[in-house]
Tab-separated table of C-alpha atoms in Angstrom:
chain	number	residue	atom	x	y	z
D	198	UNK	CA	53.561	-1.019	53.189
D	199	UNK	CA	56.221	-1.412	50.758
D	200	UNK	CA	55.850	-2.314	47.281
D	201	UNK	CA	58.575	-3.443	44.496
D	202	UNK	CA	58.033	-2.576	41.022
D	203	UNK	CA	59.671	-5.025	38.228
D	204	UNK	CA	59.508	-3.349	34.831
D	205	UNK	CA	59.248	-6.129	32.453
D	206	UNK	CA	58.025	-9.312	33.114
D	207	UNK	CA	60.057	-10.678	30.047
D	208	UNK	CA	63.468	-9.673	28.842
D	209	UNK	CA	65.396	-11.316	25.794
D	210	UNK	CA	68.828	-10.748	25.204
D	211	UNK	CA	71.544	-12.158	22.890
D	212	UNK	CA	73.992	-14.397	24.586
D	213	UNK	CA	77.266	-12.024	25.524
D	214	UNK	CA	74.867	-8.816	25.439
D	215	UNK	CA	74.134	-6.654	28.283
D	216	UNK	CA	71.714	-7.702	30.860
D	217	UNK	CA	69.643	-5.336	32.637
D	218	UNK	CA	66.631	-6.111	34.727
D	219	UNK	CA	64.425	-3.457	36.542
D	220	UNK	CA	63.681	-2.414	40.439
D	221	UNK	CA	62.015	-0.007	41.941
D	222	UNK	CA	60.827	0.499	45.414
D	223	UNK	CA	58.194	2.073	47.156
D	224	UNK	CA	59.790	3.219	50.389
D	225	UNK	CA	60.719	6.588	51.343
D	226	UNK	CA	63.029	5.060	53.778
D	227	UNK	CA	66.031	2.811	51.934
D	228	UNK	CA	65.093	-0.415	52.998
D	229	UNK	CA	67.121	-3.441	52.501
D	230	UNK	CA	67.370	-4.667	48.924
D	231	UNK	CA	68.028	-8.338	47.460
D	232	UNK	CA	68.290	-9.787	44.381
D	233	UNK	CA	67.210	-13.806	44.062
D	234	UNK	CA	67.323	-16.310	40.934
D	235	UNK	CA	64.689	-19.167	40.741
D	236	UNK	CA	65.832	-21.871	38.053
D	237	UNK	CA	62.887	-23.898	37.141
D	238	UNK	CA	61.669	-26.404	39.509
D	239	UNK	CA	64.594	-25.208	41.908
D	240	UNK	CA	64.007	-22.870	44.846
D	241	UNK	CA	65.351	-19.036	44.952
D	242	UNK	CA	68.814	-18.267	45.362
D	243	UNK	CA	70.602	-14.860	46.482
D	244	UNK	CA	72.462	-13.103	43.926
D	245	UNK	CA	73.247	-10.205	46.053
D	246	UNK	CA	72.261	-7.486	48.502
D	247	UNK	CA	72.443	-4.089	49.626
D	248	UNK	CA	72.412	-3.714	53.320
D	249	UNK	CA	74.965	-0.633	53.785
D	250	UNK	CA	78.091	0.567	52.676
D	251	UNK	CA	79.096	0.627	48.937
D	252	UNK	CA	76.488	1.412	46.507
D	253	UNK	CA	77.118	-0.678	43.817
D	254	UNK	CA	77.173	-4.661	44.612
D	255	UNK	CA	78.577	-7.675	43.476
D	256	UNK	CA	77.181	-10.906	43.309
D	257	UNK	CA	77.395	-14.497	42.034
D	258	UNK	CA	77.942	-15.733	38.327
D	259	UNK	CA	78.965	-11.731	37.545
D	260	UNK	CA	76.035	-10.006	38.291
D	261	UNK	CA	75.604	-6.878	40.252
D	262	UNK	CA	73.183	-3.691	41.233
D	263	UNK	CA	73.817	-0.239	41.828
D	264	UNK	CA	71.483	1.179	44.625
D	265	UNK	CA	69.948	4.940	43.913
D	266	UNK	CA	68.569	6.630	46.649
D	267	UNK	CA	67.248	9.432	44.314
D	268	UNK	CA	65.711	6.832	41.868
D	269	UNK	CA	64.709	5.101	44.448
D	270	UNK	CA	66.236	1.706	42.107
D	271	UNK	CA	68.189	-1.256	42.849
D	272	UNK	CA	68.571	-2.138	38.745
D	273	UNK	CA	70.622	-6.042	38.119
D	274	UNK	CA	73.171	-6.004	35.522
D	275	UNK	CA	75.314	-8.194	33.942
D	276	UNK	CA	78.095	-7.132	31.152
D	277	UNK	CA	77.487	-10.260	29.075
D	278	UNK	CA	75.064	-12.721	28.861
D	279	UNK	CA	75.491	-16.191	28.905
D	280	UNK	CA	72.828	-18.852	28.557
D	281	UNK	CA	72.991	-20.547	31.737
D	282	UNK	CA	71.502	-17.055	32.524
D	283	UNK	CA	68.396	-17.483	31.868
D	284	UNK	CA	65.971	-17.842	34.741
D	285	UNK	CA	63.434	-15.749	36.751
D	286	UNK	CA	64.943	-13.121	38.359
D	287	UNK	CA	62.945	-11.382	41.777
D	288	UNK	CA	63.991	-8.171	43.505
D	289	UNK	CA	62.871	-7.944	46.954
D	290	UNK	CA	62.592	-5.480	50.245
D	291	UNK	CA	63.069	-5.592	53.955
D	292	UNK	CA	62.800	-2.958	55.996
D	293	UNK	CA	65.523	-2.128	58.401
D	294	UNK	CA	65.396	-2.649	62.136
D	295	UNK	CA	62.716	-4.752	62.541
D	296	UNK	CA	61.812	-8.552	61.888
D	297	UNK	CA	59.565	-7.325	58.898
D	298	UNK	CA	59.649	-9.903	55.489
D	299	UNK	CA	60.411	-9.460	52.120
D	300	UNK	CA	58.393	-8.435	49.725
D	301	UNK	CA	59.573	-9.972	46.605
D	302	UNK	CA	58.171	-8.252	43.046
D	303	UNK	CA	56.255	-9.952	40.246
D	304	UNK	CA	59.323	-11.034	38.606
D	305	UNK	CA	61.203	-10.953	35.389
D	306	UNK	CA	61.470	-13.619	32.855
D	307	UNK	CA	65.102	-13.337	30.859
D	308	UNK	CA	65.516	-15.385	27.608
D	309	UNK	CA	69.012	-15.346	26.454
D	310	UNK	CA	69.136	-16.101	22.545
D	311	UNK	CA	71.945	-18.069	21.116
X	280	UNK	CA	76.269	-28.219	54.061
X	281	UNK	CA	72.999	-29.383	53.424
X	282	UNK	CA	70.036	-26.929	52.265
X	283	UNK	CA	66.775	-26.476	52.820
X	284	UNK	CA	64.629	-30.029	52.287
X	285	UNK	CA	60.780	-30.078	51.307
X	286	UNK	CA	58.810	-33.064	50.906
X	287	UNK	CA	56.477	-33.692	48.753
X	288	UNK	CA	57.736	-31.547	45.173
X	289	UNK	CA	54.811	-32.192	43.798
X	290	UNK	CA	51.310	-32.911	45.116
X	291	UNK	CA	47.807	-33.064	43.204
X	292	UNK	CA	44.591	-33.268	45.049
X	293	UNK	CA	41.074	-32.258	44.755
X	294	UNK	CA	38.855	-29.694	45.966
X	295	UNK	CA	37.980	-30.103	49.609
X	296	UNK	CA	40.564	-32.573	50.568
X	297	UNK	CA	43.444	-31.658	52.959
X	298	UNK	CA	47.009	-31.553	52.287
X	299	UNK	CA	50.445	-31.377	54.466
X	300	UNK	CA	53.738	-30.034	53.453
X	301	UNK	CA	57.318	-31.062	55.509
X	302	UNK	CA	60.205	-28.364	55.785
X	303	UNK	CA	63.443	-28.997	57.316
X	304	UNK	CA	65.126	-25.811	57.675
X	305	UNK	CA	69.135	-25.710	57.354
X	306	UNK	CA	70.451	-27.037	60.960
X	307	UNK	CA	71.015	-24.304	63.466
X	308	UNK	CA	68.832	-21.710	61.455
X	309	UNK	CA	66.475	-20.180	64.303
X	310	UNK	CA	64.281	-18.372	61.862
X	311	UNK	CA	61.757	-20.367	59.590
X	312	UNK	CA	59.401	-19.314	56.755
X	313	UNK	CA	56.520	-20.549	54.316
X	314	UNK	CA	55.834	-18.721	51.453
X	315	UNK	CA	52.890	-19.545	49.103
X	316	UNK	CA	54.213	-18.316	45.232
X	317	UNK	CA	50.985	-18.768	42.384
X	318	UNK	CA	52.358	-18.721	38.819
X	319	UNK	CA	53.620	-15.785	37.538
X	320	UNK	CA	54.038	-13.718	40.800
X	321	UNK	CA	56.722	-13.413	43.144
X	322	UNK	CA	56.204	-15.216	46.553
X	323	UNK	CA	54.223	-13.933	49.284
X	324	UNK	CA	55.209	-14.796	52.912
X	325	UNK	CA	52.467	-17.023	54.926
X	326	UNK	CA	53.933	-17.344	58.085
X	327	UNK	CA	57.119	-16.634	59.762
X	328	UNK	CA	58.277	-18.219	62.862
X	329	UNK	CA	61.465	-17.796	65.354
X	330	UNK	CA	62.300	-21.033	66.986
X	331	UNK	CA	59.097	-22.460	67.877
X	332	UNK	CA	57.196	-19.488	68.044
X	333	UNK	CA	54.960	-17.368	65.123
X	334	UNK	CA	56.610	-13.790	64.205
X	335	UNK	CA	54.229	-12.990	61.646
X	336	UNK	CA	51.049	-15.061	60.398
X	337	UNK	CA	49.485	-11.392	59.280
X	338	UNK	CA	48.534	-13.339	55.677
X	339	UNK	CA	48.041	-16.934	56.715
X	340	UNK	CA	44.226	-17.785	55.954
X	341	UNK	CA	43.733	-18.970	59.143
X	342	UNK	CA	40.550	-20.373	58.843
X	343	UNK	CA	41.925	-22.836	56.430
X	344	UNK	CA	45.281	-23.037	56.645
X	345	UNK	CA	48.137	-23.772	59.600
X	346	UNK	CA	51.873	-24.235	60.396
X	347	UNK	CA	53.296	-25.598	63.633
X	348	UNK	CA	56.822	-25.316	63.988
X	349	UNK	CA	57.653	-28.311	66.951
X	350	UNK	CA	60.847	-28.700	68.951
X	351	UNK	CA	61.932	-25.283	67.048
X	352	UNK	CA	63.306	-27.391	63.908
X	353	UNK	CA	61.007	-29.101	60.772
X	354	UNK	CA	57.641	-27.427	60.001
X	355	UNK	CA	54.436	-28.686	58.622
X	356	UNK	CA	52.139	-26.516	56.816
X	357	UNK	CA	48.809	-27.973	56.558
X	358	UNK	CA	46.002	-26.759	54.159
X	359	UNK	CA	42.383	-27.919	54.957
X	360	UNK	CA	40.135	-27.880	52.649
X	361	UNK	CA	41.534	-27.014	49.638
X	362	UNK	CA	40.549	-24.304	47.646
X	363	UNK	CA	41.350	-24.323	43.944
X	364	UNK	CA	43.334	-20.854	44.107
X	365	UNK	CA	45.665	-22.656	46.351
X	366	UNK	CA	47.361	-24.394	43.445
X	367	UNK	CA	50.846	-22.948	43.777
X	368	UNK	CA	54.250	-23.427	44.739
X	369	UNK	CA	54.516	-23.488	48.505
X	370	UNK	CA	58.204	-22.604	49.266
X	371	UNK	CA	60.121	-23.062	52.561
X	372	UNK	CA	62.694	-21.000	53.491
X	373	UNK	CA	65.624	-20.137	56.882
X	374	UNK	CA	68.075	-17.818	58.054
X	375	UNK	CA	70.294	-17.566	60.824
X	376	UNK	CA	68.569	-14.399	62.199
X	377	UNK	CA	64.880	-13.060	62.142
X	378	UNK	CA	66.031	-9.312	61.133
X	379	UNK	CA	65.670	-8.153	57.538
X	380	UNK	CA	69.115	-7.976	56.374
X	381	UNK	CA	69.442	-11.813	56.667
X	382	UNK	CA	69.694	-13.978	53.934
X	383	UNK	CA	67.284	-16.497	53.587
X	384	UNK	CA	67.492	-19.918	52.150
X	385	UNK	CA	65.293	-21.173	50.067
X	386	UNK	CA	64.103	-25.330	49.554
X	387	UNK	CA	63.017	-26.875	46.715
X	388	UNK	CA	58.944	-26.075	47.057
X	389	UNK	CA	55.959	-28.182	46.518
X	390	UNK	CA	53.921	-27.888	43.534
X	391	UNK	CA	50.209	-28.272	44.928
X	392	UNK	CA	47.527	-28.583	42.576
X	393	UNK	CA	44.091	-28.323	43.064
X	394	UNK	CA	41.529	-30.177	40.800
């Protein structure tokens, strides 16, 4: 089954610093990757994702991911952080060609400090 | 165009009692979900259905919990009786297409809590 790997359940940053949050998946197969923001009390919404094509992915509100096939990572970034930024962030997994779910990870926590 | 609605946000109940949640999925979205997210994890599908039909109920507790998805539009999930590790979130999302590379929607949630 796959599994997705968030390193860092909390990351802090200074507002206009760099923002970089942690995937990894399990498969050996490149599944489908996505990238979702839950604001408290609100329900997730879709950054991005990788389906095919280009490696490297823009989203919303200036984020985007780079997807490594030899790292076997789908790492969020953001050049400069702002403090509307700060959320929970959840990278998640579908496989391809079938109906399957996602699989979301545990989640990471980012604090943007004034 | 409207998004995904949930009703109630927030619901607090004891131990044994039963407890329904409403989802109405974005209009003409065919595929339907319920997720079930405790605090501090990521959420974990329940049940899955296309149209009117179940896809996936692999992790639904089935002896206490159950969806029905009528007419192929709003959802009910129904919990009874409550356990206290049900206190969670229970999220609702759609998508236009029951494949993997769709993007799902996501409501609101209900916050159930179990005393």
């Amino acid at each position: 089954a796959q599994s997705v790997t968030q390193l860092g359940s909390h990351v802090s940053v200074s507002e206009g610093a760099l923002v970089l949050l942690r995937c990894n998946y399990s498969s050996s197969v490149p599944p489908y990757l996505f990238w979702y923001v839950q604001y408290p009390n609100q329900g997730l919404q879709l950054l991005l994702k990788y389906t095919t094509g280009a490696t490297l992915v823009k989203g919303i509100n200036g984020f985007e991911a780079e997807f490594k096939k030899s790292e076997t990572s789908f790492h969020l970034t953001k050049p400069s952080a702002h403090m509307s930024d700060a959320a929970e962030y959840f990278c998640a997994v579908s496989d391809r060609g079938s109906a399957r779910q996602l699989t979301f990870g545990s989640g990471t926590q980012l604090t943007v400090l004034p | 165009e409207a998004g995904v609605a949930q009703s109630p946000r927030y619901k607090i109940i004891e131990k044994r009692q039963s407890v329904a949640f409403w989802c109405n999925p974005i209009s003409g979205h065919a595929t339907l979900y319920w997720y079930q997210q405790i605090l501090g994890q990521g959420p974990k599908l329940l049940i899955q259905f296309q149209n009117n039909g179940v896809v996936d109920d692999s992790q639904l507790p089935k002896d206490r919990f159950s969806a029905e998805r009528l007419k192929g539009v709003d959802s009910t999930l129904k919990i009874q009786p409550a356990k206290l590790e049900d206190s969670a979130v229970y999220l609702c999302a759609s998508s236009t297409q029951a494949g993997g590379r769709g993007t799902q929607y996501f409501g609101p949630g209900t916050r159930l809590t179990v005393l």
